[in-house]
JSON list of C-alpha atoms in Angstrom, two decimals:
[
{"chain": "E", "resi": 1, "resn": "MET", "atom": "CA", "xyz": [-19.21, -11.52, -1.15]},
{"chain": "E", "resi": 2, "resn": "GLN", "atom": "CA", "xyz": [-16.34, -12.91, 0.92]},
{"chain": "E", "resi": 3, "resn": "ASN", "atom": "CA", "xyz": [-16.09, -12.26, 4.65]},
{"chain": "E", "resi": 4, "resn": "LYS", "atom": "CA", "xyz": [-12.74, -10.66, 4.09]},
{"chain": "E", "resi": 5, "resn": "ILE", "atom": "CA", "xyz": [-12.01, -7.70, 1.80]},
{"chain": "E", "resi": 6, "resn": "SER", "atom": "CA", "xyz": [-9.25, -8.20, -0.70]},
{"chain": "E", "resi": 7, "resn": "LEU", "atom": "CA", "xyz": [-7.46, -5.26, -2.26]},
{"chain": "E", "resi": 8, "resn": "ASP", "atom": "CA", "xyz": [-5.36, -5.39, -5.43]},
{"chain": "E", "resi": 9, "resn": "GLN", "atom": "CA", "xyz": [-1.82, -4.00, -5.26]},
{"chain": "E", "resi": 10, "resn": "ARG", "atom": "CA", "xyz": [-2.91, -0.53, -6.51]},
{"chain": "E", "resi": 11, "resn": "LEU", "atom": "CA", "xyz": [-5.44, -0.01, -3.74]},
{"chain": "E", "resi": 12, "resn": "ARG", "atom": "CA", "xyz": [-3.19, -1.75, -1.17]},
{"chain": "E", "resi": 13, "resn": "MET", "atom": "CA", "xyz": [-0.45, 0.77, -1.91]},
{"chain": "E", "resi": 14, "resn": "CYS", "atom": "CA", "xyz": [-2.96, 3.63, -1.49]},
{"chain": "E", "resi": 15, "resn": "ALA", "atom": "CA", "xyz": [-4.02, 2.04, 1.80]},
{"chain": "E", "resi": 16, "resn": "GLY", "atom": "CA", "xyz": [-0.40, 1.85, 2.95]},
{"chain": "E", "resi": 17, "resn": "PHE", "atom": "CA", "xyz": [-0.04, 5.62, 2.68]},
{"chain": "E", "resi": 18, "resn": "VAL", "atom": "CA", "xyz": [-2.98, 6.34, 5.00]},
{"chain": "E", "resi": 19, "resn": "ARG", "atom": "CA", "xyz": [-1.87, 7.34, 8.57]},
{"chain": "E", "resi": 20, "resn": "GLN", "atom": "CA", "xyz": [-2.86, 5.28, 11.55]},
{"chain": "E", "resi": 21, "resn": "ASN", "atom": "CA", "xyz": [-6.03, 6.66, 13.27]},
{"chain": "E", "resi": 22, "resn": "ALA", "atom": "CA", "xyz": [-6.71, 9.10, 10.40]},
{"chain": "E", "resi": 23, "resn": "ARG", "atom": "CA", "xyz": [-10.30, 9.66, 9.45]},
{"chain": "E", "resi": 24, "resn": "LEU", "atom": "CA", "xyz": [-10.57, 8.78, 5.72]},
{"chain": "E", "resi": 25, "resn": "ALA", "atom": "CA", "xyz": [-12.37, 10.22, 2.76]},
{"chain": "E", "resi": 26, "resn": "ASP", "atom": "CA", "xyz": [-12.22, 7.94, -0.30]},
{"chain": "E", "resi": 27, "resn": "ILE", "atom": "CA", "xyz": [-13.06, 9.97, -3.47]},
{"chain": "E", "resi": 28, "resn": "GLY", "atom": "CA", "xyz": [-14.31, 7.76, -6.30]},
{"chain": "E", "resi": 29, "resn": "THR", "atom": "CA", "xyz": [-14.90, 4.90, -3.98]},
{"chain": "E", "resi": 30, "resn": "ASP", "atom": "CA", "xyz": [-16.91, 2.56, -6.29]},
{"chain": "E", "resi": 31, "resn": "HIS", "atom": "CA", "xyz": [-17.33, -0.65, -4.19]},
{"chain": "E", "resi": 32, "resn": "ALA", "atom": "CA", "xyz": [-16.05, 1.04, -0.95]},
{"chain": "E", "resi": 33, "resn": "TYR", "atom": "CA", "xyz": [-13.45, -1.74, -0.61]},
{"chain": "E", "resi": 34, "resn": "LEU", "atom": "CA", "xyz": [-10.69, 0.67, 0.38]},
{"chain": "E", "resi": 35, "resn": "PRO", "atom": "CA", "xyz": [-12.55, 2.26, 3.37]},
{"chain": "E", "resi": 36, "resn": "LEU", "atom": "CA", "xyz": [-13.87, -1.07, 4.36]},
{"chain": "E", "resi": 37, "resn": "TRP", "atom": "CA", "xyz": [-10.40, -2.55, 4.44]},
{"chain": "E", "resi": 38, "resn": "LEU", "atom": "CA", "xyz": [-8.96, 0.37, 6.39]},
{"chain": "E", "resi": 39, "resn": "CYS", "atom": "CA", "xyz": [-11.76, 0.59, 8.94]},
{"chain": "E", "resi": 40, "resn": "LEU", "atom": "CA", "xyz": [-12.09, -3.20, 9.49]},
{"chain": "E", "resi": 41, "resn": "ASN", "atom": "CA", "xyz": [-8.32, -3.63, 10.06]},
{"chain": "E", "resi": 42, "resn": "GLY", "atom": "CA", "xyz": [-8.27, -0.78, 12.61]},
{"chain": "E", "resi": 43, "resn": "THR", "atom": "CA", "xyz": [-6.29, 1.77, 10.64]},
{"chain": "E", "resi": 44, "resn": "CYS", "atom": "CA", "xyz": [-9.13, 4.33, 10.37]},
{"chain": "E", "resi": 45, "resn": "PRO", "atom": "CA", "xyz": [-11.76, 4.98, 13.01]},
{"chain": "E", "resi": 46, "resn": "SER", "atom": "CA", "xyz": [-14.20, 6.25, 10.41]},
{"chain": "E", "resi": 47, "resn": "ALA", "atom": "CA", "xyz": [-14.53, 6.85, 6.67]},
{"chain": "E", "resi": 48, "resn": "ILE", "atom": "CA", "xyz": [-16.59, 8.58, 4.05]},
{"chain": "E", "resi": 49, "resn": "ALA", "atom": "CA", "xyz": [-16.98, 6.67, 0.79]},
{"chain": "E", "resi": 50, "resn": "ALA", "atom": "CA", "xyz": [-17.74, 9.27, -1.79]},
{"chain": "E", "resi": 51, "resn": "ASP", "atom": "CA", "xyz": [-18.64, 9.12, -5.52]},
{"chain": "E", "resi": 52, "resn": "ILE", "atom": "CA", "xyz": [-20.01, 11.46, -8.11]},
{"chain": "E", "resi": 53, "resn": "ASN", "atom": "CA", "xyz": [-22.41, 8.80, -9.42]},
{"chain": "E", "resi": 54, "resn": "PRO", "atom": "CA", "xyz": [-25.25, 7.06, -7.63]},
{"chain": "E", "resi": 55, "resn": "ASP", "atom": "CA", "xyz": [-24.67, 3.59, -9.08]},
{"chain": "E", "resi": 56, "resn": "PRO", "atom": "CA", "xyz": [-21.14, 3.00, -7.67]},
{"chain": "E", "resi": 57, "resn": "LEU", "atom": "CA", "xyz": [-22.26, 4.57, -4.46]},
{"chain": "E", "resi": 58, "resn": "SER", "atom": "CA", "xyz": [-25.10, 2.01, -4.09]},
{"chain": "E", "resi": 59, "resn": "ARG", "atom": "CA", "xyz": [-22.56, -0.75, -4.70]},
{"chain": "E", "resi": 60, "resn": "GLY", "atom": "CA", "xyz": [-20.46, 0.68, -1.90]},
{"chain": "E", "resi": 61, "resn": "GLN", "atom": "CA", "xyz": [-23.48, 1.01, 0.39]},
{"chain": "E", "resi": 62, "resn": "ALA", "atom": "CA", "xyz": [-24.37, -2.66, -0.25]},
{"chain": "E", "resi": 63, "resn": "ALA", "atom": "CA", "xyz": [-20.78, -3.69, 0.56]},
{"chain": "E", "resi": 64, "resn": "ILE", "atom": "CA", "xyz": [-20.80, -1.61, 3.81]},
{"chain": "E", "resi": 65, "resn": "MET", "atom": "CA", "xyz": [-24.04, -3.26, 4.89]},
{"chain": "E", "resi": 66, "resn": "ASN", "atom": "CA", "xyz": [-22.76, -6.66, 4.01]},
{"chain": "E", "resi": 67, "resn": "PHE", "atom": "CA", "xyz": [-19.83, -6.19, 6.43]},
{"chain": "E", "resi": 68, "resn": "ASN", "atom": "CA", "xyz": [-22.09, -4.51, 9.09]},
{"chain": "E", "resi": 69, "resn": "ALA", "atom": "CA", "xyz": [-19.85, -1.46, 8.92]},
{"chain": "E", "resi": 70, "resn": "GLU", "atom": "CA", "xyz": [-22.54, 1.28, 8.73]},
{"chain": "E", "resi": 71, "resn": "HIS", "atom": "CA", "xyz": [-21.31, 2.59, 12.16]},
{"chain": "E", "resi": 72, "resn": "LEU", "atom": "CA", "xyz": [-17.82, 3.10, 10.69]},
{"chain": "E", "resi": 73, "resn": "ILE", "atom": "CA", "xyz": [-18.48, 4.22, 7.07]},
{"chain": "E", "resi": 74, "resn": "SER", "atom": "CA", "xyz": [-20.93, 6.62, 5.53]},
{"chain": "E", "resi": 75, "resn": "THR", "atom": "CA", "xyz": [-21.53, 7.16, 1.82]},
{"chain": "E", "resi": 76, "resn": "ARG", "atom": "CA", "xyz": [-21.69, 10.55, 0.18]},
{"chain": "E", "resi": 77, "resn": "LEU", "atom": "CA", "xyz": [-22.70, 11.71, -3.30]},
{"chain": "E", "resi": 78, "resn": "SER", "atom": "CA", "xyz": [-20.06, 14.29, -4.13]},
{"chain": "E", "resi": 79, "resn": "ASN", "atom": "CA", "xyz": [-18.31, 15.81, -7.06]},
{"chain": "E", "resi": 80, "resn": "GLY", "atom": "CA", "xyz": [-14.78, 15.52, -5.90]},
{"chain": "E", "resi": 81, "resn": "LEU", "atom": "CA", "xyz": [-14.44, 17.09, -2.39]},
{"chain": "E", "resi": 82, "resn": "GLU", "atom": "CA", "xyz": [-17.43, 19.47, -2.85]},
{"chain": "E", "resi": 83, "resn": "ASN", "atom": "CA", "xyz": [-19.73, 17.78, -0.32]},
{"chain": "E", "resi": 84, "resn": "ILE", "atom": "CA", "xyz": [-17.06, 16.74, 2.19]},
{"chain": "E", "resi": 85, "resn": "GLY", "atom": "CA", "xyz": [-16.35, 19.17, 5.06]},
{"chain": "E", "resi": 86, "resn": "GLU", "atom": "CA", "xyz": [-12.84, 20.15, 6.07]},
{"chain": "E", "resi": 87, "resn": "ASN", "atom": "CA", "xyz": [-13.36, 18.72, 9.61]},
{"chain": "E", "resi": 88, "resn": "GLU", "atom": "CA", "xyz": [-14.70, 15.34, 8.44]},
{"chain": "E", "resi": 89, "resn": "ALA", "atom": "CA", "xyz": [-11.50, 13.71, 7.34]},
{"chain": "E", "resi": 90, "resn": "ASP", "atom": "CA", "xyz": [-7.72, 13.83, 7.85]},
{"chain": "E", "resi": 91, "resn": "ASP", "atom": "CA", "xyz": [-6.50, 11.69, 4.92]},
{"chain": "E", "resi": 92, "resn": "PHE", "atom": "CA", "xyz": [-8.00, 11.75, 1.42]},
{"chain": "E", "resi": 93, "resn": "VAL", "atom": "CA", "xyz": [-7.59, 9.10, -1.22]},
{"chain": "E", "resi": 94, "resn": "ILE", "atom": "CA", "xyz": [-8.23, 10.27, -4.76]},
{"chain": "E", "resi": 95, "resn": "ALA", "atom": "CA", "xyz": [-7.57, 7.23, -6.93]},
{"chain": "E", "resi": 96, "resn": "GLY", "atom": "CA", "xyz": [-8.50, 5.61, -10.24]},
{"chain": "E", "resi": 97, "resn": "MET", "atom": "CA", "xyz": [-8.97, 8.77, -12.30]},
{"chain": "E", "resi": 98, "resn": "GLY", "atom": "CA", "xyz": [-6.84, 10.89, -14.66]},
{"chain": "E", "resi": 99, "resn": "GLY", "atom": "CA", "xyz": [-4.12, 13.18, -13.41]},
{"chain": "E", "resi": 100, "resn": "GLU", "atom": "CA", "xyz": [-5.91, 16.29, -14.88]},
{"chain": "E", "resi": 101, "resn": "LEU", "atom": "CA", "xyz": [-9.11, 15.47, -12.98]},
{"chain": "E", "resi": 102, "resn": "ILE", "atom": "CA", "xyz": [-7.27, 14.91, -9.72]},
{"chain": "E", "resi": 103, "resn": "ALA", "atom": "CA", "xyz": [-5.55, 18.31, -10.11]},
{"chain": "E", "resi": 104, "resn": "THR", "atom": "CA", "xyz": [-9.01, 19.89, -10.76]},
{"chain": "E", "resi": 105, "resn": "ILE", "atom": "CA", "xyz": [-10.46, 18.33, -7.63]},
{"chain": "E", "resi": 106, "resn": "LEU", "atom": "CA", "xyz": [-7.56, 19.68, -5.47]},
{"chain": "E", "resi": 107, "resn": "ASP", "atom": "CA", "xyz": [-7.76, 23.08, -7.12]},
{"chain": "E", "resi": 108, "resn": "SER", "atom": "CA", "xyz": [-11.54, 23.31, -6.41]},
{"chain": "E", "resi": 109, "resn": "CYS", "atom": "CA", "xyz": [-11.10, 22.69, -2.74]},
{"chain": "E", "resi": 110, "resn": "ALA", "atom": "CA", "xyz": [-10.00, 25.53, -0.45]},
{"chain": "E", "resi": 111, "resn": "TYR", "atom": "CA", "xyz": [-9.02, 23.24, 2.41]},
{"chain": "E", "resi": 112, "resn": "ALA", "atom": "CA", "xyz": [-6.59, 21.24, 0.26]},
{"chain": "E", "resi": 113, "resn": "LYS", "atom": "CA", "xyz": [-4.15, 23.94, 1.36]},
{"chain": "E", "resi": 114, "resn": "ASN", "atom": "CA", "xyz": [-4.50, 22.87, 4.98]},
{"chain": "E", "resi": 115, "resn": "SER", "atom": "CA", "xyz": [-1.06, 21.55, 5.68]},
{"chain": "E", "resi": 116, "resn": "GLU", "atom": "CA", "xyz": [-2.47, 19.01, 8.20]},
{"chain": "E", "resi": 117, "resn": "LYS", "atom": "CA", "xyz": [-4.36, 17.16, 5.56]},
{"chain": "E", "resi": 118, "resn": "HIS", "atom": "CA", "xyz": [-2.71, 14.34, 3.62]},
{"chain": "E", "resi": 119, "resn": "PHE", "atom": "CA", "xyz": [-3.73, 13.44, 0.01]},
{"chain": "E", "resi": 120, "resn": "ILE", "atom": "CA", "xyz": [-3.00, 10.01, -1.45]},
{"chain": "E", "resi": 121, "resn": "LEU", "atom": "CA", "xyz": [-3.18, 10.42, -5.21]},
{"chain": "E", "resi": 122, "resn": "GLN", "atom": "CA", "xyz": [-3.23, 7.61, -7.81]},
{"chain": "E", "resi": 123, "resn": "PRO", "atom": "CA", "xyz": [-3.48, 8.99, -11.33]},
{"chain": "E", "resi": 124, "resn": "MET", "atom": "CA", "xyz": [-4.48, 6.40, -14.01]},
{"chain": "E", "resi": 125, "resn": "THR", "atom": "CA", "xyz": [-3.13, 8.69, -16.76]},
{"chain": "E", "resi": 126, "resn": "LYS", "atom": "CA", "xyz": [-1.20, 11.98, -17.21]},
{"chain": "E", "resi": 127, "resn": "SER", "atom": "CA", "xyz": [0.60, 11.88, -13.87]},
{"chain": "E", "resi": 128, "resn": "GLU", "atom": "CA", "xyz": [2.97, 14.50, -15.22]},
{"chain": "E", "resi": 129, "resn": "ILE", "atom": "CA", "xyz": [0.10, 17.02, -15.43]},
{"chain": "E", "resi": 130, "resn": "LEU", "atom": "CA", "xyz": [-0.80, 16.29, -11.81]},
{"chain": "E", "resi": 131, "resn": "ILE", "atom": "CA", "xyz": [2.88, 16.55, -10.64]},
{"chain": "E", "resi": 132, "resn": "LYS", "atom": "CA", "xyz": [3.15, 19.93, -12.48]},
{"chain": "E", "resi": 133, "resn": "TYR", "atom": "CA", "xyz": [0.09, 21.16, -10.69]},
{"chain": "E", "resi": 134, "resn": "LEU", "atom": "CA", "xyz": [1.50, 20.05, -7.33]},
{"chain": "E", "resi": 135, "resn": "PHE", "atom": "CA", "xyz": [4.85, 21.69, -7.93]},
{"chain": "E", "resi": 136, "resn": "ASP", "atom": "CA", "xyz": [3.26, 24.99, -9.23]},
{"chain": "E", "resi": 137, "resn": "ASN", "atom": "CA", "xyz": [0.78, 25.22, -6.31]},
{"chain": "E", "resi": 138, "resn": "GLY", "atom": "CA", "xyz": [2.88, 24.65, -3.16]},
{"chain": "E", "resi": 139, "resn": "PHE", "atom": "CA", "xyz": [2.27, 20.96, -2.61]},
{"chain": "E", "resi": 140, "resn": "GLU", "atom": "CA", "xyz": [5.04, 18.77, -1.40]},
{"chain": "E", "resi": 141, "resn": "ILE", "atom": "CA", "xyz": [5.42, 15.21, -2.55]},
{"chain": "E", "resi": 142, "resn": "LEU", "atom": "CA", "xyz": [6.26, 13.40, 0.71]},
{"chain": "E", "resi": 143, "resn": "LYS", "atom": "CA", "xyz": [6.51, 10.00, -0.83]},
{"chain": "E", "resi": 144, "resn": "GLN", "atom": "CA", "xyz": [5.99, 8.27, -4.23]},
{"chain": "E", "resi": 145, "resn": "ASP", "atom": "CA", "xyz": [5.97, 4.62, -5.08]},
{"chain": "E", "resi": 146, "resn": "CYS", "atom": "CA", "xyz": [4.87, 2.27, -7.87]},
{"chain": "E", "resi": 147, "resn": "CYS", "atom": "CA", "xyz": [3.24, -1.09, -8.11]},
{"chain": "E", "resi": 148, "resn": "THR", "atom": "CA", "xyz": [1.78, -3.46, -10.74]},
{"chain": "E", "resi": 149, "resn": "ALA", "atom": "CA", "xyz": [-1.80, -4.61, -10.81]},
{"chain": "E", "resi": 150, "resn": "ALA", "atom": "CA", "xyz": [-3.67, -6.51, -13.52]},
{"chain": "E", "resi": 151, "resn": "GLY", "atom": "CA", "xyz": [-0.57, -6.30, -15.78]},
{"chain": "E", "resi": 152, "resn": "LYS", "atom": "CA", "xyz": [-0.31, -2.49, -15.56]},
{"chain": "E", "resi": 153, "resn": "CYS", "atom": "CA", "xyz": [2.12, -0.30, -13.64]},
{"chain": "E", "resi": 154, "resn": "TYR", "atom": "CA", "xyz": [0.76, 2.56, -11.48]},
{"chain": "E", "resi": 155, "resn": "THR", "atom": "CA", "xyz": [2.22, 5.26, -9.35]},
{"chain": "E", "resi": 156, "resn": "VAL", "atom": "CA", "xyz": [0.87, 6.58, -6.03]},
{"chain": "E", "resi": 157, "resn": "LEU", "atom": "CA", "xyz": [1.84, 9.92, -4.43]},
{"chain": "E", "resi": 158, "resn": "LEU", "atom": "CA", "xyz": [1.48, 11.06, -0.91]},
{"chain": "E", "resi": 159, "resn": "VAL", "atom": "CA", "xyz": [1.29, 14.86, -0.77]},
{"chain": "E", "resi": 160, "resn": "CYS", "atom": "CA", "xyz": [0.43, 17.76, 1.54]},
{"chain": "E", "resi": 161, "resn": "TYR", "atom": "CA", "xyz": [0.40, 21.47, 1.14]},
{"chain": "E", "resi": 162, "resn": "SER", "atom": "CA", "xyz": [3.55, 23.35, 2.27]},
{"chain": "E", "resi": 163, "resn": "GLY", "atom": "CA", "xyz": [3.07, 26.66, 0.49]},
{"chain": "E", "resi": 164, "resn": "LYS", "atom": "CA", "xyz": [6.58, 26.37, -1.16]},
{"chain": "E", "resi": 165, "resn": "LYS", "atom": "CA", "xyz": [6.59, 26.28, -4.89]},
{"chain": "E", "resi": 166, "resn": "HIS", "atom": "CA", "xyz": [9.00, 23.72, -6.24]},
{"chain": "E", "resi": 167, "resn": "GLU", "atom": "CA", "xyz": [11.49, 24.55, -8.98]},
{"chain": "E", "resi": 168, "resn": "TYR", "atom": "CA", "xyz": [11.60, 21.56, -11.35]},
{"chain": "E", "resi": 169, "resn": "THR", "atom": "CA", "xyz": [12.97, 20.31, -14.67]},
{"chain": "E", "resi": 170, "resn": "GLN", "atom": "CA", "xyz": [10.71, 18.90, -17.36]},
{"chain": "E", "resi": 171, "resn": "THR", "atom": "CA", "xyz": [12.20, 15.45, -16.60]},
{"chain": "E", "resi": 172, "resn": "GLU", "atom": "CA", "xyz": [11.11, 15.72, -12.98]},
{"chain": "E", "resi": 173, "resn": "LEU", "atom": "CA", "xyz": [7.43, 15.97, -14.02]},
{"chain": "E", "resi": 174, "resn": "TYR", "atom": "CA", "xyz": [7.70, 12.40, -15.27]},
{"chain": "E", "resi": 175, "resn": "CYS", "atom": "CA", "xyz": [9.66, 10.85, -12.41]},
{"chain": "E", "resi": 176, "resn": "ALA", "atom": "CA", "xyz": [9.31, 13.24, -9.37]},
{"chain": "E", "resi": 177, "resn": "LYS", "atom": "CA", "xyz": [10.62, 11.09, -6.36]},
{"chain": "E", "resi": 178, "resn": "LEU", "atom": "CA", "xyz": [10.99, 7.81, -8.27]},
{"chain": "E", "resi": 179, "resn": "GLN", "atom": "CA", "xyz": [14.27, 5.89, -8.18]},
{"chain": "E", "resi": 180, "resn": "PRO", "atom": "CA", "xyz": [14.24, 3.86, -11.48]},
{"chain": "E", "resi": 181, "resn": "SER", "atom": "CA", "xyz": [17.87, 2.78, -11.05]},
{"chain": "E", "resi": 182, "resn": "VAL", "atom": "CA", "xyz": [17.06, 1.29, -7.66]},
{"chain": "E", "resi": 183, "resn": "LYS", "atom": "CA", "xyz": [13.50, -0.13, -7.73]},
{"chain": "E", "resi": 184, "resn": "SER", "atom": "CA", "xyz": [12.14, -2.39, -10.42]},
{"chain": "E", "resi": 185, "resn": "THR", "atom": "CA", "xyz": [8.57, -1.05, -10.32]},
{"chain": "E", "resi": 186, "resn": "HIS", "atom": "CA", "xyz": [9.93, 2.51, -10.56]},
{"chain": "E", "resi": 187, "resn": "ARG", "atom": "CA", "xyz": [11.92, 1.43, -13.57]},
{"chain": "E", "resi": 188, "resn": "LEU", "atom": "CA", "xyz": [8.83, -0.13, -15.14]},
{"chain": "E", "resi": 189, "resn": "PHE", "atom": "CA", "xyz": [6.79, 3.02, -14.69]},
{"chain": "E", "resi": 190, "resn": "THR", "atom": "CA", "xyz": [9.63, 5.19, -16.01]},
{"chain": "E", "resi": 191, "resn": "GLU", "atom": "CA", "xyz": [9.96, 2.95, -19.12]},
{"chain": "E", "resi": 192, "resn": "LYS", "atom": "CA", "xyz": [6.21, 3.45, -19.68]},
{"chain": "E", "resi": 193, "resn": "GLN", "atom": "CA", "xyz": [6.69, 7.22, -19.52]},
{"chain": "E", "resi": 194, "resn": "ILE", "atom": "CA", "xyz": [9.66, 7.01, -21.97]},
{"chain": "E", "resi": 195, "resn": "THR", "atom": "CA", "xyz": [7.50, 5.00, -24.49]},
{"chain": "E", "resi": 196, "resn": "LYS", "atom": "CA", "xyz": [4.73, 7.66, -24.27]},
{"chain": "E", "resi": 197, "resn": "LEU", "atom": "CA", "xyz": [7.26, 10.49, -24.72]},
{"chain": "E", "resi": 198, "resn": "GLU", "atom": "CA", "xyz": [8.82, 8.84, -27.70]},
{"chain": "E", "resi": 199, "resn": "LYS", "atom": "CA", "xyz": [5.44, 8.57, -29.37]},
{"chain": "E", "resi": 200, "resn": "GLN", "atom": "CA", "xyz": [4.79, 12.29, -28.61]},
{"chain": "E", "resi": 201, "resn": "ALA", "atom": "CA", "xyz": [8.23, 13.19, -29.97]},
{"chain": "E", "resi": 202, "resn": "LYS", "atom": "CA", "xyz": [7.02, 12.32, -33.47]},
{"chain": "E", "resi": 203, "resn": "GLY", "atom": "CA", "xyz": [4.93, 15.50, -33.36]},
{"chain": "E", "resi": 204, "resn": "ASP", "atom": "CA", "xyz": [7.13, 17.55, -31.08]},
{"chain": "E", "resi": 205, "resn": "ALA", "atom": "CA", "xyz": [10.95, 17.09, -30.80]},
{"chain": "E", "resi": 206, "resn": "ARG", "atom": "CA", "xyz": [11.07, 18.53, -27.25]},
{"chain": "E", "resi": 207, "resn": "TYR", "atom": "CA", "xyz": [9.63, 15.24, -25.89]},
{"chain": "E", "resi": 208, "resn": "ALA", "atom": "CA", "xyz": [12.57, 13.32, -27.35]},
{"chain": "E", "resi": 209, "resn": "GLU", "atom": "CA", "xyz": [15.02, 15.26, -25.14]},
{"chain": "E", "resi": 210, "resn": "ILE", "atom": "CA", "xyz": [12.92, 14.46, -21.96]},
{"chain": "E", "resi": 211, "resn": "ALA", "atom": "CA", "xyz": [12.74, 10.81, -23.01]},
{"chain": "E", "resi": 212, "resn": "LYS", "atom": "CA", "xyz": [16.55, 10.74, -23.49]},
{"chain": "E", "resi": 213, "resn": "LYS", "atom": "CA", "xyz": [17.13, 12.22, -19.98]},
{"chain": "E", "resi": 214, "resn": "LEU", "atom": "CA", "xyz": [14.73, 9.66, -18.40]},
{"chain": "E", "resi": 215, "resn": "ARG", "atom": "CA", "xyz": [16.56, 6.88, -20.18]},
{"chain": "E", "resi": 216, "resn": "GLU", "atom": "CA", "xyz": [19.85, 8.09, -18.71]},
{"chain": "E", "resi": 217, "resn": "MET", "atom": "CA", "xyz": [18.34, 7.66, -15.22]},
{"chain": "E", "resi": 218, "resn": "LEU", "atom": "CA", "xyz": [17.72, 3.97, -15.86]}
]
């Protein structure tokens, strides 16, 4: 392994949403590259690298030992946030899984409704289901951005609990805070959403109307 951690654009964008001096919990950590990068560059004083499966966790542990970072990062076998205490972290990255699963992880955690906590969410699929969950359950999207990595376009959301339920249109579930007419990566992600909706419209005409409204935003 190299002496320096290298993050792809997807993880780098997640890292960019983490607050300076925040204690980190990285859910679904795999190789623990994200907590290593954030702790070694001085953003985070400590981190928990968590995963539901032992194999990725052992890869993460090996990487942490390789960088002599055991005093900064601990590993934790955990189904979502189940084995992570409320007072152990300030910022939580939940990346690299489906939007439905991310929503379930948040919904299963009582302290997700602690407004001081920040959640950095990167859904690989079904971001609209995650955004609907956030709007329906009093979470505020503080920031949203998009990037490309390995030829695919991803979105990352920074959210916290506000307690205010958000009134939304069906179109908003697919774009939330994106500005597809301004930023090229936002446009790319929105175009991907339109393509998906147009396929779904073959079975349900309602999706065609959402796709049409998104296209107007471009």
